[in-house]
mmCIF file of C-alpha atoms in Angstrom:
data_model
loop_
_atom_site.group_PDB
_atom_site.id
_atom_site.type_symbol
_atom_site.label_atom_id
_atom_site.label_comp_id
_atom_site.label_asym_id
_atom_site.label_seq_id
_atom_site.Cartn_x
_atom_site.Cartn_y
_atom_site.Cartn_z
ATOM 1 C CA VAL G 16 9.159 15.156 -11.602
ATOM 2 C CA PRO G 17 11.179 14.697 -14.804
ATOM 3 C CA VAL G 18 13.288 11.557 -14.996
ATOM 4 C CA SER G 19 16.965 12.147 -15.701
ATOM 5 C CA THR G 20 17.893 11.018 -19.201
ATOM 6 C CA LYS G 21 21.293 9.995 -17.836
ATOM 7 C CA THR G 22 19.849 7.581 -15.350
ATOM 8 C CA VAL G 23 19.684 4.119 -16.828
ATOM 9 C CA ILE G 24 18.690 1.746 -14.067
ATOM 10 C CA SER G 25 20.586 -1.520 -14.142
ATOM 11 C CA TYR G 26 17.695 -3.893 -13.495
ATOM 12 C CA THR G 27 20.053 -6.865 -13.485
ATOM 13 C CA LYS G 28 21.842 -5.314 -10.521
ATOM 14 C CA VAL G 29 18.633 -4.140 -8.852
ATOM 15 C CA LYS G 30 17.108 -7.612 -9.148
ATOM 16 C CA THR G 31 19.888 -9.100 -7.008
ATOM 17 C CA LEU G 32 18.947 -6.643 -4.233
ATOM 18 C CA THR G 33 15.241 -7.494 -4.110
ATOM 19 C CA PRO G 34 13.633 -9.116 -1.043
ATOM 20 C CA LYS G 35 13.739 -12.874 -0.611
ATOM 21 C CA ILE G 36 10.569 -14.819 -1.291
ATOM 22 C CA CYS G 37 8.204 -15.429 1.611
ATOM 23 C CA SER G 38 8.393 -18.464 3.837
ATOM 24 C CA ASP G 39 5.177 -20.503 3.846
ATOM 25 C CA ASP G 40 4.180 -19.423 7.361
ATOM 26 C CA ILE G 41 3.767 -15.664 6.772
ATOM 27 C CA GLU G 42 0.471 -14.614 8.329
ATOM 28 C CA LEU G 43 0.545 -10.973 7.187
ATOM 29 C CA LEU G 44 2.446 -9.610 4.195
ATOM 30 C CA ILE G 45 2.715 -5.809 4.352
ATOM 31 C CA LEU G 46 3.016 -4.139 0.924
ATOM 32 C CA ILE G 47 3.899 -0.436 0.947
ATOM 33 C CA PRO G 48 4.060 1.767 -2.189
ATOM 34 C CA SER G 49 6.678 4.439 -1.497
ATOM 35 C CA THR G 50 8.230 7.136 -3.665
ATOM 36 C CA THR G 51 11.965 6.633 -4.177
ATOM 37 C CA TRP G 52 12.983 9.674 -2.110
ATOM 38 C CA ASN G 53 10.845 8.776 0.947
ATOM 39 C CA PHE G 54 13.828 7.317 2.811
ATOM 40 C CA LYS G 55 12.751 8.743 6.172
ATOM 41 C CA GLN G 56 9.238 7.310 5.889
ATOM 42 C CA ARG G 57 10.577 3.828 5.193
ATOM 43 C CA ASP G 58 13.090 4.100 8.032
ATOM 44 C CA ALA G 59 10.381 5.190 10.492
ATOM 45 C CA ILE G 60 8.148 2.254 9.515
ATOM 46 C CA ARG G 61 11.012 -0.249 9.895
ATOM 47 C CA ARG G 62 11.748 1.114 13.370
ATOM 48 C CA THR G 63 8.121 1.082 14.523
ATOM 49 C CA TRP G 64 4.955 -0.672 13.355
ATOM 50 C CA GLY G 65 6.631 -2.392 10.387
ATOM 51 C CA ASN G 66 9.139 -4.163 12.619
ATOM 52 C CA THR G 67 8.686 -7.944 12.839
ATOM 53 C CA LYS G 68 8.439 -7.585 16.639
ATOM 54 C CA SER G 69 5.411 -5.253 16.457
ATOM 55 C CA SER G 70 3.002 -8.197 16.820
ATOM 56 C CA ASP G 71 2.918 -11.911 17.622
ATOM 57 C CA ALA G 72 2.233 -12.700 13.951
ATOM 58 C CA LYS G 73 4.834 -13.762 11.401
ATOM 59 C CA THR G 74 4.994 -10.698 9.118
ATOM 60 C CA LYS G 75 7.045 -9.427 6.210
ATOM 61 C CA VAL G 76 7.302 -5.827 4.980
ATOM 62 C CA VAL G 77 8.089 -4.970 1.335
ATOM 63 C CA PHE G 78 8.313 -1.435 -0.078
ATOM 64 C CA PHE G 79 7.678 -0.686 -3.767
ATOM 65 C CA THR G 80 9.337 2.304 -5.438
ATOM 66 C CA GLY G 81 9.491 3.637 -8.987
ATOM 67 C CA GLN G 82 12.279 5.182 -11.045
ATOM 68 C CA CYS G 83 14.820 7.552 -9.570
ATOM 69 C CA ILE G 84 15.098 11.105 -10.917
ATOM 70 C CA ASN G 85 18.912 11.091 -10.939
ATOM 71 C CA ASP G 86 21.984 8.884 -10.521
ATOM 72 C CA THR G 87 22.747 10.030 -6.977
ATOM 73 C CA LEU G 88 19.283 9.076 -5.748
ATOM 74 C CA GLN G 89 19.597 5.712 -7.486
ATOM 75 C CA GLU G 90 22.898 5.012 -5.710
ATOM 76 C CA VAL G 91 21.413 5.863 -2.303
ATOM 77 C CA LEU G 92 18.361 3.686 -3.017
ATOM 78 C CA GLU G 93 20.570 0.761 -4.025
ATOM 79 C CA GLU G 94 22.504 1.112 -0.767
ATOM 80 C CA GLU G 95 19.186 0.969 1.105
ATOM 81 C CA MET G 96 18.104 -2.066 -0.934
ATOM 82 C CA ALA G 97 21.347 -3.888 -0.190
ATOM 83 C CA LEU G 98 21.175 -3.065 3.522
ATOM 84 C CA PHE G 99 17.566 -4.000 4.228
ATOM 85 C CA ARG G 100 16.543 -6.309 1.359
ATOM 86 C CA ASP G 101 12.961 -5.060 1.664
ATOM 87 C CA VAL G 102 12.623 -2.741 -1.370
ATOM 88 C CA VAL G 103 11.395 -3.660 -4.850
ATOM 89 C CA GLN G 104 12.127 -1.064 -7.526
ATOM 90 C CA GLU G 105 9.777 -1.008 -10.502
ATOM 91 C CA ASN G 106 10.289 0.629 -13.885
ATOM 92 C CA ILE G 107 7.498 3.144 -13.181
ATOM 93 C CA ILE G 108 7.669 6.952 -13.161
ATOM 94 C CA GLU G 109 6.771 8.363 -9.731
ATOM 95 C CA SER G 110 3.464 10.226 -10.067
ATOM 96 C CA TYR G 111 -0.115 10.234 -8.778
ATOM 97 C CA GLN G 112 -1.189 9.009 -12.206
ATOM 98 C CA THR G 113 0.907 5.829 -11.875
ATOM 99 C CA LEU G 114 -0.269 4.689 -8.409
ATOM 100 C CA THR G 115 -2.429 2.003 -10.022
ATOM 101 C CA GLU G 116 0.562 0.650 -11.939
ATOM 102 C CA LYS G 117 2.519 0.407 -8.686
ATOM 103 C CA SER G 118 -0.316 -1.528 -7.027
ATOM 104 C CA ILE G 119 -0.460 -3.906 -9.980
ATOM 105 C CA ALA G 120 3.307 -4.408 -9.603
ATOM 106 C CA LEU G 121 2.984 -5.233 -5.900
ATOM 107 C CA LEU G 122 0.157 -7.689 -6.636
ATOM 108 C CA ARG G 123 2.335 -9.339 -9.271
ATOM 109 C CA TRP G 124 5.257 -9.570 -6.839
ATOM 110 C CA ALA G 125 3.069 -10.952 -4.047
ATOM 111 C CA SER G 126 1.401 -13.575 -6.231
ATOM 112 C CA SER G 127 4.805 -14.785 -7.485
ATOM 113 C CA ASN G 128 6.810 -14.566 -4.265
ATOM 114 C CA CYS G 129 4.295 -15.092 -1.450
ATOM 115 C CA PRO G 130 1.619 -17.448 -2.836
ATOM 116 C CA LYS G 131 0.773 -19.015 0.553
ATOM 117 C CA VAL G 132 0.385 -15.843 2.616
ATOM 118 C CA THR G 133 -2.777 -15.724 4.772
ATOM 119 C CA TYR G 134 -3.407 -11.959 4.428
ATOM 120 C CA ALA G 135 -1.771 -9.021 2.666
ATOM 121 C CA LEU G 136 -2.018 -5.424 3.872
ATOM 122 C CA LYS G 137 -1.453 -2.756 1.232
ATOM 123 C CA THR G 138 -0.830 0.605 2.874
ATOM 124 C CA ASP G 139 0.684 4.020 2.189
ATOM 125 C CA ASP G 140 3.972 5.116 3.788
ATOM 126 C CA ASP G 141 2.350 7.962 5.769
ATOM 127 C CA MET G 142 0.125 5.610 7.763
ATOM 128 C CA PHE G 143 0.334 4.547 11.390
ATOM 129 C CA ILE G 144 -0.889 1.006 11.984
ATOM 130 C CA ASN G 145 -1.400 -1.127 15.058
ATOM 131 C CA ILE G 146 -0.471 -4.460 13.498
ATOM 132 C CA GLN G 147 -1.376 -6.470 16.617
ATOM 133 C CA ASN G 148 -4.908 -5.038 16.639
ATOM 134 C CA LEU G 149 -5.265 -5.834 12.930
ATOM 135 C CA VAL G 150 -4.032 -9.400 13.358
ATOM 136 C CA ASN G 151 -6.396 -9.926 16.312
ATOM 137 C CA VAL G 152 -9.414 -8.810 14.262
ATOM 138 C CA LEU G 153 -8.448 -10.984 11.282
ATOM 139 C CA ARG G 154 -7.950 -14.040 13.504
ATOM 140 C CA GLU G 155 -11.368 -13.470 15.048
ATOM 141 C CA ARG G 156 -13.239 -12.857 11.796
ATOM 142 C CA LYS G 157 -11.316 -15.253 9.524
ATOM 143 C CA PRO G 158 -12.442 -13.502 6.302
ATOM 144 C CA THR G 159 -12.043 -15.219 2.940
ATOM 145 C CA LYS G 160 -12.269 -13.978 -0.647
ATOM 146 C CA ALA G 161 -12.466 -10.329 0.425
ATOM 147 C CA ILE G 162 -10.837 -6.906 0.624
ATOM 148 C CA LEU G 163 -11.325 -5.133 3.954
ATOM 149 C CA GLY G 164 -10.901 -1.571 5.248
ATOM 150 C CA VAL G 165 -12.822 1.708 4.941
ATOM 151 C CA LYS G 166 -15.691 0.928 2.561
ATOM 152 C CA ASN G 167 -16.986 3.517 0.093
ATOM 153 C CA SER G 168 -20.355 2.886 -1.538
ATOM 154 C CA HIS G 169 -22.414 4.913 -4.034
ATOM 155 C CA SER G 170 -19.426 6.942 -5.318
ATOM 156 C CA SER G 171 -19.633 8.466 -8.781
ATOM 157 C CA PRO G 172 -16.874 9.407 -11.241
ATOM 158 C CA PHE G 173 -15.867 13.071 -11.372
ATOM 159 C CA ARG G 174 -16.843 14.365 -14.836
ATOM 160 C CA ASP G 175 -15.461 17.896 -14.298
ATOM 161 C CA LYS G 176 -12.287 18.220 -16.380
ATOM 162 C CA ARG G 177 -10.774 20.573 -13.791
ATOM 163 C CA SER G 178 -10.837 17.888 -11.100
ATOM 164 C CA LYS G 179 -7.734 15.922 -10.067
ATOM 165 C CA TRP G 180 -9.959 12.827 -10.223
ATOM 166 C CA TYR G 181 -11.560 13.597 -13.611
ATOM 167 C CA VAL G 182 -12.594 10.399 -15.396
ATOM 168 C CA SER G 183 -14.003 10.503 -18.921
ATOM 169 C CA ARG G 184 -16.824 8.296 -20.217
ATOM 170 C CA GLU G 185 -14.196 6.570 -22.368
ATOM 171 C CA GLN G 186 -12.170 5.673 -19.262
ATOM 172 C CA TYR G 187 -15.204 4.522 -17.251
ATOM 173 C CA SER G 188 -18.667 4.593 -18.785
ATOM 174 C CA LYS G 189 -20.917 3.827 -15.796
ATOM 175 C CA ASP G 190 -22.447 6.498 -13.531
ATOM 176 C CA ARG G 191 -21.466 4.735 -10.301
ATOM 177 C CA TYR G 192 -18.322 3.000 -9.138
ATOM 178 C CA PRO G 193 -18.724 -0.401 -7.495
ATOM 179 C CA PRO G 194 -18.199 -0.391 -3.713
ATOM 180 C CA TYR G 195 -14.483 -0.014 -3.023
ATOM 181 C CA ILE G 196 -12.073 0.138 -0.084
ATOM 182 C CA SER G 197 -10.037 3.285 0.593
ATOM 183 C CA GLY G 198 -6.534 2.978 -0.852
ATOM 184 C CA THR G 199 -4.771 4.398 2.206
ATOM 185 C CA ALA G 200 -4.860 0.919 3.767
ATOM 186 C CA TYR G 201 -6.686 -2.277 2.856
ATOM 187 C CA VAL G 202 -6.361 -5.969 3.631
ATOM 188 C CA MET G 203 -6.610 -8.620 0.930
ATOM 189 C CA THR G 204 -7.241 -12.222 1.891
ATOM 190 C CA GLY G 205 -4.482 -14.418 0.540
ATOM 191 C CA ASP G 206 -6.908 -16.534 -1.502
ATOM 192 C CA ILE G 207 -7.593 -13.678 -3.970
ATOM 193 C CA ILE G 208 -4.162 -12.139 -4.595
ATOM 194 C CA SER G 209 -3.342 -14.116 -7.749
ATOM 195 C CA ALA G 210 -6.860 -13.746 -9.154
ATOM 196 C CA LEU G 211 -6.828 -10.018 -8.407
ATOM 197 C CA TYR G 212 -3.503 -9.607 -10.211
ATOM 198 C CA ASN G 213 -4.704 -11.672 -13.174
ATOM 199 C CA SER G 214 -7.828 -9.496 -13.475
ATOM 200 C CA THR G 215 -5.638 -6.397 -13.989
ATOM 201 C CA ARG G 216 -4.330 -7.955 -17.186
ATOM 202 C CA HIS G 217 -7.688 -7.601 -18.929
ATOM 203 C CA VAL G 218 -9.662 -4.966 -16.958
ATOM 204 C CA PRO G 219 -9.017 -1.544 -18.597
ATOM 205 C CA LEU G 220 -6.669 0.540 -16.434
ATOM 206 C CA LEU G 221 -8.029 3.411 -14.326
ATOM 207 C CA PHE G 222 -5.603 5.777 -12.573
ATOM 208 C CA ILE G 223 -7.742 5.959 -9.395
ATOM 209 C CA GLU G 224 -5.989 3.106 -7.617
ATOM 210 C CA ASP G 225 -8.493 2.134 -4.945
ATOM 211 C CA VAL G 226 -11.507 2.289 -7.271
ATOM 212 C CA TYR G 227 -9.666 0.178 -9.832
ATOM 213 C CA ILE G 228 -8.109 -2.499 -7.587
ATOM 214 C CA THR G 229 -10.592 -2.805 -4.706
ATOM 215 C CA GLY G 230 -13.689 -1.861 -6.692
ATOM 216 C CA ILE G 231 -13.639 -2.798 -10.376
ATOM 217 C CA CYS G 232 -11.107 -5.671 -10.287
ATOM 218 C CA ARG G 233 -12.446 -7.008 -6.980
ATOM 219 C CA GLU G 234 -15.975 -7.114 -8.407
ATOM 220 C CA GLN G 235 -14.617 -8.835 -11.521
ATOM 221 C CA ILE G 236 -13.300 -11.789 -9.467
ATOM 222 C CA GLY G 237 -16.370 -12.031 -7.214
ATOM 223 C CA ALA G 238 -14.637 -10.994 -3.970
ATOM 224 C CA GLU G 239 -16.393 -9.024 -1.229
ATOM 225 C CA ALA G 240 -15.708 -5.445 -0.080
ATOM 226 C CA ILE G 241 -16.005 -5.431 3.724
ATOM 227 C CA TYR G 242 -15.882 -2.560 6.220
ATOM 228 C CA LEU G 243 -13.392 -3.262 9.019
ATOM 229 C CA PRO G 244 -13.869 -1.281 12.271
ATOM 230 C CA GLY G 245 -10.713 0.443 13.442
ATOM 231 C CA PHE G 246 -9.679 1.568 9.971
ATOM 232 C CA ASP G 247 -9.614 5.322 9.378
ATOM 233 C CA SER G 248 -8.653 6.959 6.081
ATOM 234 C CA SER G 249 -9.234 10.581 7.155
ATOM 235 C CA LYS G 250 -6.317 12.939 7.790
ATOM 236 C CA ASN G 251 -5.137 13.179 11.387
ATOM 237 C CA ASN G 252 -5.837 16.956 11.718
ATOM 238 C CA GLY G 253 -2.797 17.466 13.914
ATOM 239 C CA LYS G 254 -3.816 14.920 16.556
ATOM 240 C CA ILE G 255 -0.555 13.160 17.329
ATOM 241 C CA ASN G 256 -1.057 10.652 20.125
ATOM 242 C CA GLY G 257 0.038 7.040 20.018
ATOM 243 C CA LYS G 258 -2.372 6.134 22.828
ATOM 244 C CA HIS G 259 -5.244 6.714 20.383
ATOM 245 C CA PHE G 260 -4.093 3.516 18.685
ATOM 246 C CA GLU G 261 -4.618 1.275 21.683
ATOM 247 C CA THR G 262 -8.033 0.507 20.192
ATOM 248 C CA ARG G 263 -7.647 1.719 16.584
ATOM 249 C CA ILE G 264 -5.946 -0.031 13.681
ATOM 250 C CA THR G 265 -5.018 2.658 11.130
ATOM 251 C CA GLY G 266 -4.514 6.414 10.931
ATOM 252 C CA HIS G 267 -3.466 8.538 7.976
ATOM 253 C CA HIS G 268 -1.177 11.417 7.060
ATOM 254 C CA PHE G 269 1.658 11.193 9.573
ATOM 255 C CA SER G 270 5.249 12.371 9.154
ATOM 256 C CA PRO G 271 8.182 10.052 9.994
ATOM 257 C CA GLN G 272 8.675 12.035 13.214
ATOM 258 C CA ASP G 273 4.983 11.595 14.097
ATOM 259 C CA ILE G 274 5.198 7.842 13.529
ATOM 260 C CA ILE G 275 8.245 7.438 15.789
ATOM 261 C CA GLN G 276 6.741 9.642 18.531
ATOM 262 C CA MET G 277 3.402 7.818 18.404
ATOM 263 C CA TRP G 278 5.063 4.420 18.499
ATOM 264 C CA ASP G 279 7.022 5.421 21.625
ATOM 265 C CA GLU G 280 3.779 6.644 23.240
ATOM 266 C CA LEU G 281 1.913 3.478 22.312
ATOM 267 C CA MET G 282 4.678 1.233 23.683
ATOM 268 C CA ARG G 283 4.956 3.189 26.932
ATOM 269 C CA GLU G 284 3.214 1.530 29.850
#
């Protein structure tokens, strides 16, 4: 989507609307990349699984957007930022090719503003998540120096130039990617967030976000990639039922309406 040449974002103004830094007792920081115009997705998450009352853990939700395509959208976004104080706007063009840049930005924000957080969940804004189930598993397992979620091993770069995921030898020379965790949702232990961010400053950028952050950069800092039962990165295939999440942790590809409906079903006795 082309960025309006008229739109000059006042970052001085935007900075005053950014979320407050974390208190020292945050157990789970929830970091959500979201395109600027996904107002309904953000609203649905705030009203459901992203609400601080969705679990017995102390949590904090922060959304990360890029540049707006016009002045009107920017004004609406700034109203949202002022109202909720949970949106960070980055000087990044909204596109699939810049997802990695957005994840680097959220790592930078987290390492600066929430240095004592126990765990951080990075997840897309079309996910449904049972935060209580996730917190229960993390408390039981007590992982350290790791990224957890749906683990992918033995994946190879796409060398076909027609592919959406085409990666040249210049971009990544090896025949196999390191094990990585699906980018739809993954948990980072708090002890690696700063190191993971610092690694992005010298590891050559790759636009495939999950391979880059949870594979290449994770391997660079010596952290583990761990499969976590209950995580599911596959599309929902039209199965909309909140009761499915009584035992699951994550599900992918839900509309705002789906998320609200499923939350109501899950909460219903």
